[in-house]
Coordinates of C-alpha atoms and ligand atoms in Angstrom, one line a residue:
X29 CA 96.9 8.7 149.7
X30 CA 98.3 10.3 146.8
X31 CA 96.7 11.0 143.4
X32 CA 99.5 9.1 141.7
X33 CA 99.4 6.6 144.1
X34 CA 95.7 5.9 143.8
X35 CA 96.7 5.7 139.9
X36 CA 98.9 3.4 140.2
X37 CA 97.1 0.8 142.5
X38 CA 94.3 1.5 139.8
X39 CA 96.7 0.2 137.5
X40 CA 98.4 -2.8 139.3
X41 CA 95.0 -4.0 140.2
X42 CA 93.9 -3.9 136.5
X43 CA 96.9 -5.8 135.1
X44 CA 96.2 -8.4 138.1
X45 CA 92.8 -8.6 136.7
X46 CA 93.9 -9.3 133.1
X47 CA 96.7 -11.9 134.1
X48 CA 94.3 -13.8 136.1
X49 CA 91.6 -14.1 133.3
X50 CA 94.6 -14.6 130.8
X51 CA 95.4 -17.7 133.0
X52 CA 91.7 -18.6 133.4
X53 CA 91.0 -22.0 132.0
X54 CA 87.7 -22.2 129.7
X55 CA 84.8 -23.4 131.4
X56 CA 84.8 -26.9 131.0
X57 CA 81.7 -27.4 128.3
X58 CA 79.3 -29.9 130.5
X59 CA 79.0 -33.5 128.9
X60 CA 75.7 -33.1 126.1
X61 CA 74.7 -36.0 125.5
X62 CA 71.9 -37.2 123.0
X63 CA 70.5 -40.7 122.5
X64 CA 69.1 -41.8 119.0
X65 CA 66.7 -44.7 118.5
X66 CA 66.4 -45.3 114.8
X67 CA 63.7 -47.7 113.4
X68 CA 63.3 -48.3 109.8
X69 CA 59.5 -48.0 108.5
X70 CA 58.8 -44.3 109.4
X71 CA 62.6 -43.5 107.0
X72 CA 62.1 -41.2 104.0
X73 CA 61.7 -42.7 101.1
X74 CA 60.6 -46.4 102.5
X75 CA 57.0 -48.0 101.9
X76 CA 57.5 -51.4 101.7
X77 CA 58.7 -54.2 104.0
X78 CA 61.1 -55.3 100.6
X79 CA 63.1 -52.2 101.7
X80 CA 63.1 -53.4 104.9
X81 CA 64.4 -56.7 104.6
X82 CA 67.9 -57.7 104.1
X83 CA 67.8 -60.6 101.4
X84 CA 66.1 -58.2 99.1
X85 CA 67.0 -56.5 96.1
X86 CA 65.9 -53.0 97.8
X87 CA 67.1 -53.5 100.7
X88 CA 70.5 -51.6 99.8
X89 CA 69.0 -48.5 99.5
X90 CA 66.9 -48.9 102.4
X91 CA 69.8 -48.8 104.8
X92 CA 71.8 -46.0 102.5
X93 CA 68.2 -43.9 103.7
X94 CA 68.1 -44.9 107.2
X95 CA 72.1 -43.9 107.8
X96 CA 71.4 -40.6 105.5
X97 CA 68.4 -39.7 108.0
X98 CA 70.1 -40.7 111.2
X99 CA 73.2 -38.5 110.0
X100 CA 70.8 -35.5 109.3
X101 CA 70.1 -36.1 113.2
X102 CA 73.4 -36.5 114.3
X103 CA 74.7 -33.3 112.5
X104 CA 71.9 -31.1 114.3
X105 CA 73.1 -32.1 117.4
X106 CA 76.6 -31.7 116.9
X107 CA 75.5 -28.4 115.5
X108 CA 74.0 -27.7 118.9
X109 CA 76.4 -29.0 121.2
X110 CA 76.1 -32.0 121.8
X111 CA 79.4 -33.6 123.5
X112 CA 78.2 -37.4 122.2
X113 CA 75.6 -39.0 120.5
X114 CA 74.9 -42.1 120.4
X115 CA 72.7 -44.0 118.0
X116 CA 70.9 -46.8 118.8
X117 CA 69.9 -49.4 115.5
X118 CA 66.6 -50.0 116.2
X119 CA 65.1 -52.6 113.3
X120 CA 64.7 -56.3 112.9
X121 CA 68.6 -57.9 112.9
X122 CA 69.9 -53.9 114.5
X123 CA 72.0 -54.2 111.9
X124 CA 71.1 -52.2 109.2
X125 CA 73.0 -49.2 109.4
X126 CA 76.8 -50.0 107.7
X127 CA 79.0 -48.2 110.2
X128 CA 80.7 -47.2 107.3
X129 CA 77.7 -45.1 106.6
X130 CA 77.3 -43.3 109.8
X131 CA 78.6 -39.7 110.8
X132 CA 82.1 -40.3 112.1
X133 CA 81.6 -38.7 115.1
X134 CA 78.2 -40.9 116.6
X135 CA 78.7 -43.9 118.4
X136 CA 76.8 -47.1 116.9
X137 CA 75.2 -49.4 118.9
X138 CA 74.6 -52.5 116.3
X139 CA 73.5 -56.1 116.5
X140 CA 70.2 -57.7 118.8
X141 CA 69.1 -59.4 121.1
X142 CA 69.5 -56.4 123.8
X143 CA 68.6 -55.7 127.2
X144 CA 66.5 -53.0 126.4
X145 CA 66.0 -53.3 122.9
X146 CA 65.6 -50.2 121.0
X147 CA 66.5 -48.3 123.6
X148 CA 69.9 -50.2 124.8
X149 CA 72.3 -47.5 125.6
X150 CA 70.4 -45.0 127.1
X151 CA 71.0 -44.0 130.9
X152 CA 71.0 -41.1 133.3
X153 CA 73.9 -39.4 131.3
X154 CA 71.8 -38.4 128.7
X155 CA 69.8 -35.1 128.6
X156 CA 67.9 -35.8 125.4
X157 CA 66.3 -38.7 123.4
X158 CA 65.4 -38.5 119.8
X159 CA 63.3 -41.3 117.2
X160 CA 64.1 -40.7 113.8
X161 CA 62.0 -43.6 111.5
X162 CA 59.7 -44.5 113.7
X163 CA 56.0 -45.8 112.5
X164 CA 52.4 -46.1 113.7
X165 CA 51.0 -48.7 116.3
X166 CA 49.4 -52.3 114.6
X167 CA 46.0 -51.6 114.0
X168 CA 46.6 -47.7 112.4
X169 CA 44.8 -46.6 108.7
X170 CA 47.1 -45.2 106.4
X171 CA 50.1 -45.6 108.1
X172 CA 53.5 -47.4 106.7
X173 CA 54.1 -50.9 108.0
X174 CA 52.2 -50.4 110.8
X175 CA 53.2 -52.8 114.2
X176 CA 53.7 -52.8 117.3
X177 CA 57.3 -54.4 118.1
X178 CA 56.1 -58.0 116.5
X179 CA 54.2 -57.5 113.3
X180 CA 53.1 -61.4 113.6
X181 CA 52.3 -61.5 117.6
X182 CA 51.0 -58.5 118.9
X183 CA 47.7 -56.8 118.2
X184 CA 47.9 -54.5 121.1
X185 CA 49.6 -53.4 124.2
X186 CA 48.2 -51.3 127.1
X187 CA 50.0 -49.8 129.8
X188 CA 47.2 -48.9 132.9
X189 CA 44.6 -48.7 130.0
X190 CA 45.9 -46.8 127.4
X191 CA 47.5 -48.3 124.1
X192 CA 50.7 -48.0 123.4
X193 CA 52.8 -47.3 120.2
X194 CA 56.4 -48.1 120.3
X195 CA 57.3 -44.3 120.4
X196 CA 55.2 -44.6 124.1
X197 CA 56.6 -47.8 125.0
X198 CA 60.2 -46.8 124.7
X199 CA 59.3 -43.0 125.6
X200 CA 58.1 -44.2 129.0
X201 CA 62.5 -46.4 129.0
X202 CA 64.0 -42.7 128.3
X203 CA 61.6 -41.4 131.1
X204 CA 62.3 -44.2 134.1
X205 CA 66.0 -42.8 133.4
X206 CA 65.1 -39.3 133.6
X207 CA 65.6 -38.4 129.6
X208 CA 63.2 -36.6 127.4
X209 CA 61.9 -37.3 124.1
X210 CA 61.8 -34.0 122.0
X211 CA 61.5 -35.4 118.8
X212 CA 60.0 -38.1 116.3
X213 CA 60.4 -38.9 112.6
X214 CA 58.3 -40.7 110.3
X215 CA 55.1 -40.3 108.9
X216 CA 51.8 -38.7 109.4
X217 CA 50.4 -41.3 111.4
X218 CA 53.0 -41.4 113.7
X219 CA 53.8 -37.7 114.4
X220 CA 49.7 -38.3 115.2
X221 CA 50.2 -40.6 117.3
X222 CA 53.1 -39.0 119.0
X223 CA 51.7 -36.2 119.8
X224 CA 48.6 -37.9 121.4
X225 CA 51.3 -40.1 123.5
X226 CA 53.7 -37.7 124.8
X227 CA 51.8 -34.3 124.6
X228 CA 52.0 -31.0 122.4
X229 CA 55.3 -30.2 122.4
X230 CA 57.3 -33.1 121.3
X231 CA 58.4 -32.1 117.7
X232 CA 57.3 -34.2 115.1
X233 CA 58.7 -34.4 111.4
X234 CA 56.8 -35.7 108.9
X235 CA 58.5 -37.2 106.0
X236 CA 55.4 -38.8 104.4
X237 CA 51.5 -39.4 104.4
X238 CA 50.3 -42.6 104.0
X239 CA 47.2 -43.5 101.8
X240 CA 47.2 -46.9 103.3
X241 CA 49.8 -49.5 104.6
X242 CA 52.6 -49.9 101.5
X243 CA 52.1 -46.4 99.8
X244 CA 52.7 -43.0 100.6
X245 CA 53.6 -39.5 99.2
X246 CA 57.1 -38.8 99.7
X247 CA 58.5 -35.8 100.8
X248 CA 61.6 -35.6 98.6
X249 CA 64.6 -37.5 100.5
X250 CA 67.1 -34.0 100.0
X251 CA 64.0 -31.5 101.6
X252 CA 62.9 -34.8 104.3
X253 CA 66.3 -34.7 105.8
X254 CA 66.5 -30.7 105.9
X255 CA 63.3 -31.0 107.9
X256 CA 65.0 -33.8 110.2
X257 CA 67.8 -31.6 111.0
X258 CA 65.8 -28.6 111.3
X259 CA 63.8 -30.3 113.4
X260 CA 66.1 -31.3 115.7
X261 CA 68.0 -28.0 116.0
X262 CA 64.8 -26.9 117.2
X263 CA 63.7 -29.6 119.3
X264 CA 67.0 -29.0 121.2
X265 CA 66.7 -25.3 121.6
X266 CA 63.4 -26.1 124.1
X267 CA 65.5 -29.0 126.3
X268 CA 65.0 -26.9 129.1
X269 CA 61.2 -26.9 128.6
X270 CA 60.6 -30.8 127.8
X271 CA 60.5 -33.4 130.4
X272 CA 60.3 -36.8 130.7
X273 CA 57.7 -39.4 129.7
X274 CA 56.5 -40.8 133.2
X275 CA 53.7 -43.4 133.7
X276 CA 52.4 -43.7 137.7
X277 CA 53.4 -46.6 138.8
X278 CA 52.5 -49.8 139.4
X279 CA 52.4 -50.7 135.7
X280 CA 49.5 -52.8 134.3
X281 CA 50.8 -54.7 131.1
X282 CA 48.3 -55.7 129.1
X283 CA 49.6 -57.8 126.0
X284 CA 47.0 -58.7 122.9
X285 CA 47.8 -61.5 120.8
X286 CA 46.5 -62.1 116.7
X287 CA 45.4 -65.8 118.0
X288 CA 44.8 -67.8 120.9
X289 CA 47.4 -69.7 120.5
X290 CA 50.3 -67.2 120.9
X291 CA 49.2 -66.9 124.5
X292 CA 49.5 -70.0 125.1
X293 CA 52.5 -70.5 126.7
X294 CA 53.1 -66.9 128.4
X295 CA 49.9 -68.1 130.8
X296 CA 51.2 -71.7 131.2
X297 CA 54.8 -71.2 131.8
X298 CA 55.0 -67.9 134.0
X299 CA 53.3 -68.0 137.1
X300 CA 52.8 -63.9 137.5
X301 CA 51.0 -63.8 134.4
X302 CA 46.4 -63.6 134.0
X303 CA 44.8 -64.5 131.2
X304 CA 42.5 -61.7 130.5
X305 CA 40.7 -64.2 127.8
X306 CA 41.8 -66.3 124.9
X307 CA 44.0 -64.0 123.4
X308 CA 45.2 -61.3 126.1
X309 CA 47.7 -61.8 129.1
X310 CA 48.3 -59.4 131.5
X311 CA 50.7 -58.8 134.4
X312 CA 51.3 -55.9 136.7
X313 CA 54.8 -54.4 138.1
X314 CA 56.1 -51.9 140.4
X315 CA 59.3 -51.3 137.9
X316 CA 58.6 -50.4 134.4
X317 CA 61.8 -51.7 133.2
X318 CA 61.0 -55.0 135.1
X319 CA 58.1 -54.9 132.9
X320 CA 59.5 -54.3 129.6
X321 CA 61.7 -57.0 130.3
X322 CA 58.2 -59.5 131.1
X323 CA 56.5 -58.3 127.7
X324 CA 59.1 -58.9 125.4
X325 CA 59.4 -62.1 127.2
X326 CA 55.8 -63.0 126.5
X327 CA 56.1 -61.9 122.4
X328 CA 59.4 -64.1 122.4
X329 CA 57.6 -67.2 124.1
X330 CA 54.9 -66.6 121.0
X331 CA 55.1 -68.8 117.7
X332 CA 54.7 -66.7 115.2
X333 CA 51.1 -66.6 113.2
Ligands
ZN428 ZN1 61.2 -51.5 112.6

């Protein structure tokens, strides 16, 4: 072949080349998806059950906190790529957050009773899970309105053994479908207690320290949700690294009532469930889900104390 013949294929092949990457669609980004469970007690800026509580003269700002510390979550993962995020109200009525007040681009889940609770809306399609607000299991020192799902019911729930805070109970929903939790919100107690639950390398933010049940030292709302979102950004930079909160199955649920009474009618109306003794029931399940679904059964059935 000639020189200038070698040249010019040279040439030809190069323009090919450029045409066909001109023409090249983008890589389509793949779906991101993040899932948000926001509870109200572990929120900057909150130590009281007043700002908890619709009907209340503080209530107002309690929400305008909860949205403005969801958004600081939401941004983070926009920031990081996430395609959708979804946010999950996660406190008393689930309707605390005024859509108005929530990032225009997350999704809202809003309202109770649901299926799963605080955790409605997550599924398979998610690759992360994140808990911004959450608080303490009932029973924790120096820890802001600390309960377990019902403040006037429960004293204690076990799964095979070993007590559960809400962060664990709900981890262990996002884990039966696959999705990590990389990150919790709230205060000192609970980033304790999360760390205990789901290991060393969940990221915790700490947006206050308790020195009992209705008082804490604030970090200042502005800094608390710069942490949040720096939190998350870096949370979501070690997805690859995090995986799922899994129990071994079969589940032992063991639920603790305040008094006798609230057992009551758990142990004489479903025929699956032991009383343990005056105050505890227990039941045991192959499906975890199936078993959520049986202990918020049993707190329902419960008058309160
Ligand atoms: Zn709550």
């Amino acid at each position: 072949m000639k020189k200038s013949a070698v040249i010019l294929g040279a040439v030809v092949a190069v323009l090919a080349l450029g045409l066909v990457f001109a023409h090249a669609q983008p890589k389509p980004k793949p779906p991101f998806k993040v899932f948000i469970s926001v509870d109200m007690e572990g929120i900057s800026g909150i130590v009281h059950g007043d700002q908890t509580s619709p009907g209340t003269a503080e209530y107002a700002d309690g929400r305008k906190w909860m949205a403005q510390d969801v958004n600081a979550a939401v941004e983070a993962a926009l920031e990081a790529g996430a395609t959708e995020v979804v946010v999950n109200d996660s406190h008393g009525s689930m309707r605390n957050i005024d859509p108005d007040d929530l990032h225009p681009k997350a999704i809202l889940i809003s309202g109770t009773p649901k299926p799963l609770s605080m955790m409605q809306g997550i599924d398979a399609s998610f690759q992360a899970c994140l808990f911004i607000g959450y608080h303490a299991k009932a029973g924790t020192e120096n820890a802001i309105l600390d309960h377990t799902i019902s403040g006037s019911v429960v004293r204690a729930i076990k799964v095979n053994g070993l007590e559960l805070p809400e962060l664990g109970l709900n981890a262990a929903i996002a884990g039966y479908y696959g999705v990590p939790v990389l990150l919790v919100s709230g205060d000192a107690a609970v980033c304790r207690q999360s760390t205990e639950v789901l290991g060393k390398d969940v990221t915790t933010v700490q947006v206050k320290e308790a020195y009992g049940r209705l008082a804490a030292k604030l970090v200042p709302l502005a800094e608390a949700r710069r942490m949040i979102k720096a939190g998350v950004k870096e949370a979501l930079a070690k997805l690859d690294r995090a995986k799922p909160f899994k129990m071994a199955a079969p589940y032992t649920f063991e639920l603790g009532y305040h008094v006798s009474a609230q057992a009551d009618m758990g142990a004489m109306l479903l025929p699956s469930i032991k009383r343990v003794d005056a105050r505890t029931l227990s039941f045991t399940t192959d499906d975890y889900i199936e078993g959520f679904r049986t202990l918020r059964a049993l707190i329902s059935l419960a008058p309160a104390r």
